JSON list of C-alpha atoms in Angstrom, two decimals:
[
{"chain": "A", "resi": 14, "resn": "MET", "atom": "CA", "xyz": [19.36, -62.06, -11.80]},
{"chain": "A", "resi": 15, "resn": "GLY", "atom": "CA", "xyz": [18.96, -59.81, -8.78]},
{"chain": "A", "resi": 16, "resn": "GLY", "atom": "CA", "xyz": [15.83, -58.58, -7.06]},
{"chain": "A", "resi": 17, "resn": "LEU", "atom": "CA", "xyz": [14.38, -57.06, -3.92]},
{"chain": "A", "resi": 18, "resn": "TYR", "atom": "CA", "xyz": [15.04, -58.78, -0.55]},
{"chain": "A", "resi": 19, "resn": "THR", "atom": "CA", "xyz": [14.31, -58.20, 3.14]},
{"chain": "A", "resi": 20, "resn": "LEU", "atom": "CA", "xyz": [16.45, -59.49, 6.03]},
{"chain": "A", "resi": 21, "resn": "PHE", "atom": "CA", "xyz": [15.03, -59.57, 9.59]},
{"chain": "A", "resi": 22, "resn": "VAL", "atom": "CA", "xyz": [16.63, -59.67, 13.04]},
{"chain": "A", "resi": 23, "resn": "ASP", "atom": "CA", "xyz": [13.99, -60.23, 15.70]},
{"chain": "A", "resi": 24, "resn": "ASN", "atom": "CA", "xyz": [14.47, -59.36, 19.38]},
{"chain": "A", "resi": 25, "resn": "GLY", "atom": "CA", "xyz": [18.26, -59.08, 19.31]},
{"chain": "A", "resi": 26, "resn": "THR", "atom": "CA", "xyz": [20.44, -57.07, 21.68]},
{"chain": "A", "resi": 27, "resn": "GLN", "atom": "CA", "xyz": [22.23, -54.09, 20.22]},
{"chain": "A", "resi": 28, "resn": "SER", "atom": "CA", "xyz": [26.01, -53.86, 20.63]},
{"chain": "A", "resi": 29, "resn": "THR", "atom": "CA", "xyz": [28.20, -50.84, 20.01]},
{"chain": "A", "resi": 30, "resn": "SER", "atom": "CA", "xyz": [31.22, -53.04, 19.22]},
{"chain": "A", "resi": 31, "resn": "ASN", "atom": "CA", "xyz": [29.68, -55.88, 17.17]},
{"chain": "A", "resi": 32, "resn": "ASP", "atom": "CA", "xyz": [27.62, -55.83, 13.99]},
{"chain": "A", "resi": 33, "resn": "ALA", "atom": "CA", "xyz": [24.01, -56.94, 14.40]},
{"chain": "A", "resi": 34, "resn": "LEU", "atom": "CA", "xyz": [24.03, -57.67, 10.66]},
{"chain": "A", "resi": 35, "resn": "THR", "atom": "CA", "xyz": [26.58, -57.37, 7.87]},
{"chain": "A", "resi": 36, "resn": "ILE", "atom": "CA", "xyz": [25.54, -57.76, 4.22]},
{"chain": "A", "resi": 37, "resn": "ILE", "atom": "CA", "xyz": [28.34, -58.66, 1.81]},
{"chain": "A", "resi": 38, "resn": "PRO", "atom": "CA", "xyz": [27.90, -58.25, -1.96]},
{"chain": "A", "resi": 39, "resn": "ALA", "atom": "CA", "xyz": [28.48, -61.24, -4.22]},
{"chain": "A", "resi": 40, "resn": "SER", "atom": "CA", "xyz": [31.54, -61.27, -6.46]},
{"chain": "A", "resi": 41, "resn": "ALA", "atom": "CA", "xyz": [31.26, -58.62, -9.21]},
{"chain": "A", "resi": 42, "resn": "ARG", "atom": "CA", "xyz": [27.76, -57.65, -7.96]},
{"chain": "A", "resi": 43, "resn": "SER", "atom": "CA", "xyz": [26.15, -54.72, -6.13]},
{"chain": "A", "resi": 44, "resn": "PHE", "atom": "CA", "xyz": [23.15, -54.01, -3.96]},
{"chain": "A", "resi": 45, "resn": "GLU", "atom": "CA", "xyz": [21.41, -50.85, -2.83]},
{"chain": "A", "resi": 46, "resn": "LEU", "atom": "CA", "xyz": [19.92, -49.97, 0.56]},
{"chain": "A", "resi": 47, "resn": "VAL", "atom": "CA", "xyz": [16.18, -49.39, 0.09]},
{"chain": "A", "resi": 48, "resn": "GLU", "atom": "CA", "xyz": [14.82, -49.29, 3.65]},
{"chain": "A", "resi": 49, "resn": "ILE", "atom": "CA", "xyz": [15.65, -50.01, 7.27]},
{"chain": "A", "resi": 50, "resn": "SER", "atom": "CA", "xyz": [13.20, -50.06, 10.19]},
{"chain": "A", "resi": 51, "resn": "ILE", "atom": "CA", "xyz": [14.13, -50.46, 13.85]},
{"chain": "A", "resi": 52, "resn": "GLY", "atom": "CA", "xyz": [11.87, -50.89, 16.86]},
{"chain": "A", "resi": 53, "resn": "GLY", "atom": "CA", "xyz": [12.65, -51.20, 20.57]},
{"chain": "A", "resi": 54, "resn": "MET", "atom": "CA", "xyz": [11.68, -54.45, 22.35]},
{"chain": "A", "resi": 55, "resn": "ALA", "atom": "CA", "xyz": [12.40, -53.54, 26.00]},
{"chain": "A", "resi": 56, "resn": "THR", "atom": "CA", "xyz": [9.94, -52.73, 28.80]},
{"chain": "A", "resi": 57, "resn": "ALA", "atom": "CA", "xyz": [11.70, -49.58, 30.03]},
{"chain": "A", "resi": 58, "resn": "SER", "atom": "CA", "xyz": [12.53, -46.39, 28.18]},
{"chain": "A", "resi": 59, "resn": "ALA", "atom": "CA", "xyz": [16.14, -45.91, 27.05]},
{"chain": "A", "resi": 60, "resn": "ALA", "atom": "CA", "xyz": [17.67, -43.84, 24.26]},
{"chain": "A", "resi": 61, "resn": "ASN", "atom": "CA", "xyz": [19.50, -45.80, 21.56]},
{"chain": "A", "resi": 62, "resn": "SER", "atom": "CA", "xyz": [20.87, -45.14, 18.11]},
{"chain": "A", "resi": 63, "resn": "THR", "atom": "CA", "xyz": [21.96, -47.52, 15.40]},
{"chain": "A", "resi": 64, "resn": "MET", "atom": "CA", "xyz": [24.24, -46.80, 12.48]},
{"chain": "A", "resi": 65, "resn": "VAL", "atom": "CA", "xyz": [24.17, -48.07, 8.96]},
{"chain": "A", "resi": 66, "resn": "ALA", "atom": "CA", "xyz": [27.74, -47.86, 7.69]},
{"chain": "A", "resi": 67, "resn": "ARG", "atom": "CA", "xyz": [30.12, -49.02, 5.01]},
{"chain": "A", "resi": 68, "resn": "SER", "atom": "CA", "xyz": [32.60, -51.54, 6.36]},
{"chain": "A", "resi": 69, "resn": "THR", "atom": "CA", "xyz": [35.42, -53.75, 5.24]},
{"chain": "A", "resi": 70, "resn": "GLY", "atom": "CA", "xyz": [37.48, -56.59, 6.60]},
{"chain": "A", "resi": 71, "resn": "GLY", "atom": "CA", "xyz": [36.41, -58.85, 9.40]},
{"chain": "A", "resi": 72, "resn": "THR", "atom": "CA", "xyz": [37.42, -62.48, 9.76]},
{"chain": "A", "resi": 73, "resn": "THR", "atom": "CA", "xyz": [35.42, -65.68, 9.97]},
{"chain": "A", "resi": 74, "resn": "PRO", "atom": "CA", "xyz": [31.84, -64.51, 9.43]},
{"chain": "A", "resi": 75, "resn": "GLY", "atom": "CA", "xyz": [29.20, -66.71, 11.03]},
{"chain": "A", "resi": 76, "resn": "GLY", "atom": "CA", "xyz": [25.48, -66.89, 11.53]},
{"chain": "A", "resi": 77, "resn": "SER", "atom": "CA", "xyz": [23.10, -65.47, 8.99]},
{"chain": "A", "resi": 78, "resn": "VAL", "atom": "CA", "xyz": [19.49, -64.57, 8.42]},
{"chain": "A", "resi": 79, "resn": "THR", "atom": "CA", "xyz": [17.36, -65.61, 5.46]},
{"chain": "A", "resi": 80, "resn": "ALA", "atom": "CA", "xyz": [17.14, -63.03, 2.69]},
{"chain": "A", "resi": 81, "resn": "ARG", "atom": "CA", "xyz": [13.45, -63.12, 1.78]},
{"chain": "A", "resi": 82, "resn": "PRO", "atom": "CA", "xyz": [12.62, -62.34, -1.85]},
{"chain": "A", "resi": 83, "resn": "HIS", "atom": "CA", "xyz": [9.77, -59.92, -2.51]},
{"chain": "A", "resi": 84, "resn": "ARG", "atom": "CA", "xyz": [8.70, -61.23, -5.89]},
{"chain": "A", "resi": 85, "resn": "VAL", "atom": "CA", "xyz": [7.22, -64.62, -6.77]},
{"chain": "A", "resi": 86, "resn": "ASN", "atom": "CA", "xyz": [9.75, -66.86, -8.55]},
{"chain": "A", "resi": 87, "resn": "GLN", "atom": "CA", "xyz": [12.57, -64.44, -7.78]},
{"chain": "A", "resi": 88, "resn": "ALA", "atom": "CA", "xyz": [16.03, -66.01, -7.67]},
{"chain": "A", "resi": 89, "resn": "ALA", "atom": "CA", "xyz": [17.76, -66.54, -4.34]},
{"chain": "A", "resi": 90, "resn": "ALA", "atom": "CA", "xyz": [19.97, -63.66, -3.23]},
{"chain": "A", "resi": 91, "resn": "GLY", "atom": "CA", "xyz": [23.54, -63.66, -4.51]},
{"chain": "A", "resi": 92, "resn": "PHE", "atom": "CA", "xyz": [24.87, -61.66, -1.56]},
{"chain": "A", "resi": 93, "resn": "THR", "atom": "CA", "xyz": [25.70, -63.24, 1.79]},
{"chain": "A", "resi": 94, "resn": "ASN", "atom": "CA", "xyz": [25.24, -61.93, 5.32]},
{"chain": "A", "resi": 95, "resn": "ALA", "atom": "CA", "xyz": [26.65, -62.52, 8.78]},
{"chain": "A", "resi": 96, "resn": "THR", "atom": "CA", "xyz": [25.43, -61.95, 12.32]},
{"chain": "A", "resi": 97, "resn": "THR", "atom": "CA", "xyz": [28.71, -62.89, 14.05]},
{"chain": "A", "resi": 98, "resn": "TRP", "atom": "CA", "xyz": [32.42, -62.47, 13.32]},
{"chain": "A", "resi": 99, "resn": "ALA", "atom": "CA", "xyz": [35.62, -63.75, 14.95]},
{"chain": "A", "resi": 100, "resn": "ALA", "atom": "CA", "xyz": [37.03, -60.24, 14.35]},
{"chain": "A", "resi": 101, "resn": "GLN", "atom": "CA", "xyz": [34.49, -57.53, 13.53]},
{"chain": "A", "resi": 102, "resn": "PRO", "atom": "CA", "xyz": [34.64, -55.55, 10.27]},
{"chain": "A", "resi": 103, "resn": "THR", "atom": "CA", "xyz": [35.73, -51.95, 10.48]},
{"chain": "A", "resi": 104, "resn": "SER", "atom": "CA", "xyz": [32.98, -49.32, 10.26]},
{"chain": "A", "resi": 105, "resn": "PRO", "atom": "CA", "xyz": [34.77, -46.34, 8.74]},
{"chain": "A", "resi": 106, "resn": "GLN", "atom": "CA", "xyz": [31.88, -44.53, 7.09]},
{"chain": "A", "resi": 107, "resn": "GLU", "atom": "CA", "xyz": [28.56, -43.94, 8.83]},
{"chain": "A", "resi": 108, "resn": "LEU", "atom": "CA", "xyz": [25.78, -43.33, 6.32]},
{"chain": "A", "resi": 109, "resn": "VAL", "atom": "CA", "xyz": [22.60, -43.21, 8.38]},
{"chain": "A", "resi": 110, "resn": "ILE", "atom": "CA", "xyz": [22.16, -42.81, 12.16]},
{"chain": "A", "resi": 111, "resn": "ILE", "atom": "CA", "xyz": [18.83, -44.13, 13.39]},
{"chain": "A", "resi": 112, "resn": "PRO", "atom": "CA", "xyz": [17.53, -42.93, 16.79]},
{"chain": "A", "resi": 113, "resn": "TRP", "atom": "CA", "xyz": [15.01, -45.13, 18.59]},
{"chain": "A", "resi": 114, "resn": "ASN", "atom": "CA", "xyz": [13.63, -45.77, 22.07]},
{"chain": "A", "resi": 115, "resn": "ALA", "atom": "CA", "xyz": [13.97, -49.15, 23.77]},
{"chain": "A", "resi": 116, "resn": "ASN", "atom": "CA", "xyz": [10.36, -49.08, 24.95]},
{"chain": "A", "resi": 117, "resn": "GLY", "atom": "CA", "xyz": [8.71, -49.59, 21.59]},
{"chain": "A", "resi": 118, "resn": "GLY", "atom": "CA", "xyz": [10.13, -46.62, 19.74]},
{"chain": "A", "resi": 119, "resn": "LEU", "atom": "CA", "xyz": [10.12, -47.14, 15.97]},
{"chain": "A", "resi": 120, "resn": "TYR", "atom": "CA", "xyz": [12.18, -45.51, 13.25]},
{"chain": "A", "resi": 121, "resn": "ARG", "atom": "CA", "xyz": [11.93, -46.11, 9.52]},
{"chain": "A", "resi": 122, "resn": "TRP", "atom": "CA", "xyz": [14.43, -44.83, 6.96]},
{"chain": "A", "resi": 123, "resn": "VAL", "atom": "CA", "xyz": [13.39, -45.10, 3.31]},
{"chain": "A", "resi": 124, "resn": "ARG", "atom": "CA", "xyz": [15.48, -44.27, 0.26]},
{"chain": "A", "resi": 125, "resn": "ILE", "atom": "CA", "xyz": [14.31, -41.17, -1.53]},
{"chain": "A", "resi": 126, "resn": "PRO", "atom": "CA", "xyz": [14.68, -40.79, -5.30]},
{"chain": "A", "resi": 127, "resn": "GLY", "atom": "CA", "xyz": [18.25, -39.82, -6.15]},
{"chain": "A", "resi": 128, "resn": "ASP", "atom": "CA", "xyz": [19.58, -40.80, -2.71]},
{"chain": "A", "resi": 129, "resn": "ASN", "atom": "CA", "xyz": [21.11, -44.11, -3.72]},
{"chain": "A", "resi": 130, "resn": "ILE", "atom": "CA", "xyz": [23.38, -45.85, -1.21]},
{"chain": "A", "resi": 131, "resn": "ILE", "atom": "CA", "xyz": [25.08, -48.60, -3.22]},
{"chain": "A", "resi": 132, "resn": "PHE", "atom": "CA", "xyz": [27.39, -51.33, -1.95]},
{"chain": "A", "resi": 133, "resn": "ALA", "atom": "CA", "xyz": [29.55, -52.82, -4.71]},
{"chain": "A", "resi": 134, "resn": "ASP", "atom": "CA", "xyz": [31.98, -55.73, -4.55]},
{"chain": "A", "resi": 135, "resn": "ALA", "atom": "CA", "xyz": [34.58, -53.59, -6.35]},
{"chain": "A", "resi": 136, "resn": "ASP", "atom": "CA", "xyz": [34.53, -50.91, -3.60]},
{"chain": "A", "resi": 137, "resn": "THR", "atom": "CA", "xyz": [37.06, -50.79, -0.76]},
{"chain": "A", "resi": 138, "resn": "ASN", "atom": "CA", "xyz": [34.33, -50.51, 1.92]},
{"chain": "A", "resi": 139, "resn": "LYS", "atom": "CA", "xyz": [31.86, -52.83, 0.26]},
{"chain": "A", "resi": 140, "resn": "ASN", "atom": "CA", "xyz": [29.82, -54.23, 3.17]},
{"chain": "A", "resi": 141, "resn": "LEU", "atom": "CA", "xyz": [26.64, -52.83, 4.69]},
{"chain": "A", "resi": 142, "resn": "THR", "atom": "CA", "xyz": [27.00, -52.86, 8.47]},
{"chain": "A", "resi": 143, "resn": "VAL", "atom": "CA", "xyz": [24.21, -52.42, 11.03]},
{"chain": "A", "resi": 144, "resn": "ARG", "atom": "CA", "xyz": [25.78, -51.70, 14.43]},
{"chain": "A", "resi": 145, "resn": "GLY", "atom": "CA", "xyz": [24.84, -49.86, 17.60]},
{"chain": "A", "resi": 146, "resn": "LYS", "atom": "CA", "xyz": [26.04, -46.28, 17.96]},
{"chain": "A", "resi": 147, "resn": "THR", "atom": "CA", "xyz": [24.66, -45.67, 21.47]},
{"chain": "A", "resi": 148, "resn": "GLY", "atom": "CA", "xyz": [22.75, -47.93, 23.86]},
{"chain": "A", "resi": 149, "resn": "THR", "atom": "CA", "xyz": [22.50, -51.69, 24.22]},
{"chain": "A", "resi": 150, "resn": "SER", "atom": "CA", "xyz": [18.77, -52.35, 24.38]},
{"chain": "A", "resi": 151, "resn": "ALA", "atom": "CA", "xyz": [16.72, -55.16, 22.86]},
{"chain": "A", "resi": 152, "resn": "PHE", "atom": "CA", "xyz": [15.47, -54.39, 19.37]},
{"chain": "A", "resi": 153, "resn": "SER", "atom": "CA", "xyz": [14.07, -55.82, 16.16]},
{"chain": "A", "resi": 154, "resn": "PHE", "atom": "CA", "xyz": [14.84, -54.55, 12.69]},
{"chain": "A", "resi": 155, "resn": "HIS", "atom": "CA", "xyz": [14.60, -55.29, 9.02]},
{"chain": "A", "resi": 156, "resn": "VAL", "atom": "CA", "xyz": [16.78, -54.19, 6.13]},
{"chain": "A", "resi": 157, "resn": "MET", "atom": "CA", "xyz": [15.48, -54.12, 2.55]},
{"chain": "A", "resi": 158, "resn": "VAL", "atom": "CA", "xyz": [18.02, -54.18, -0.29]},
{"chain": "A", "resi": 159, "resn": "GLU", "atom": "CA", "xyz": [17.83, -54.40, -4.05]},
{"chain": "A", "resi": 160, "resn": "GLU", "atom": "CA", "xyz": [20.51, -56.53, -5.68]},
{"chain": "A", "resi": 161, "resn": "PHE", "atom": "CA", "xyz": [21.70, -55.97, -9.23]}
]
C-alpha cells in the first residue's frame, strides 16, 4: 500500500482565486510533499508566485490529473485530486511560496531531510493546494508526493 507518485499540469493558466491542483488524502491515509517544480510557459517576462498550502472544504470537486506511480507494479494512488471546484477550498496555511518568471523561469522545491510536510485525512486542513499567489501567467508544474 502507498508509494511515490507524480502529478502534472501542463500549460495551465495560474489563478489567484482558484486552485490549479488540490490533492485530497484517502480516508484514514496520509501523504507527504516530496517535490514541486514550476516553469513559466509565456513569451513575455512577468513575475509570478505560486503557493503550496494546506486547505479544507470546497464543494463539488471536478477534473483531475493522473497520479503516475514511480515504481514498477506499484499500486494505484489512494488519494484523489481535483483541478476544478464549484466552491474553492480555503487556503488558510501557506507552506511554500514559489517565485517564477512567466518567460521560462523555473523553480524547484525539494524536501530536505527532517522537513516533512504531511497531509493526513485526520487533520482539519488536510488537502494540499497549489494556487497562484501573484500573477496569472501560463505555467506547467509537477507535484511529487509519497503516500503512506
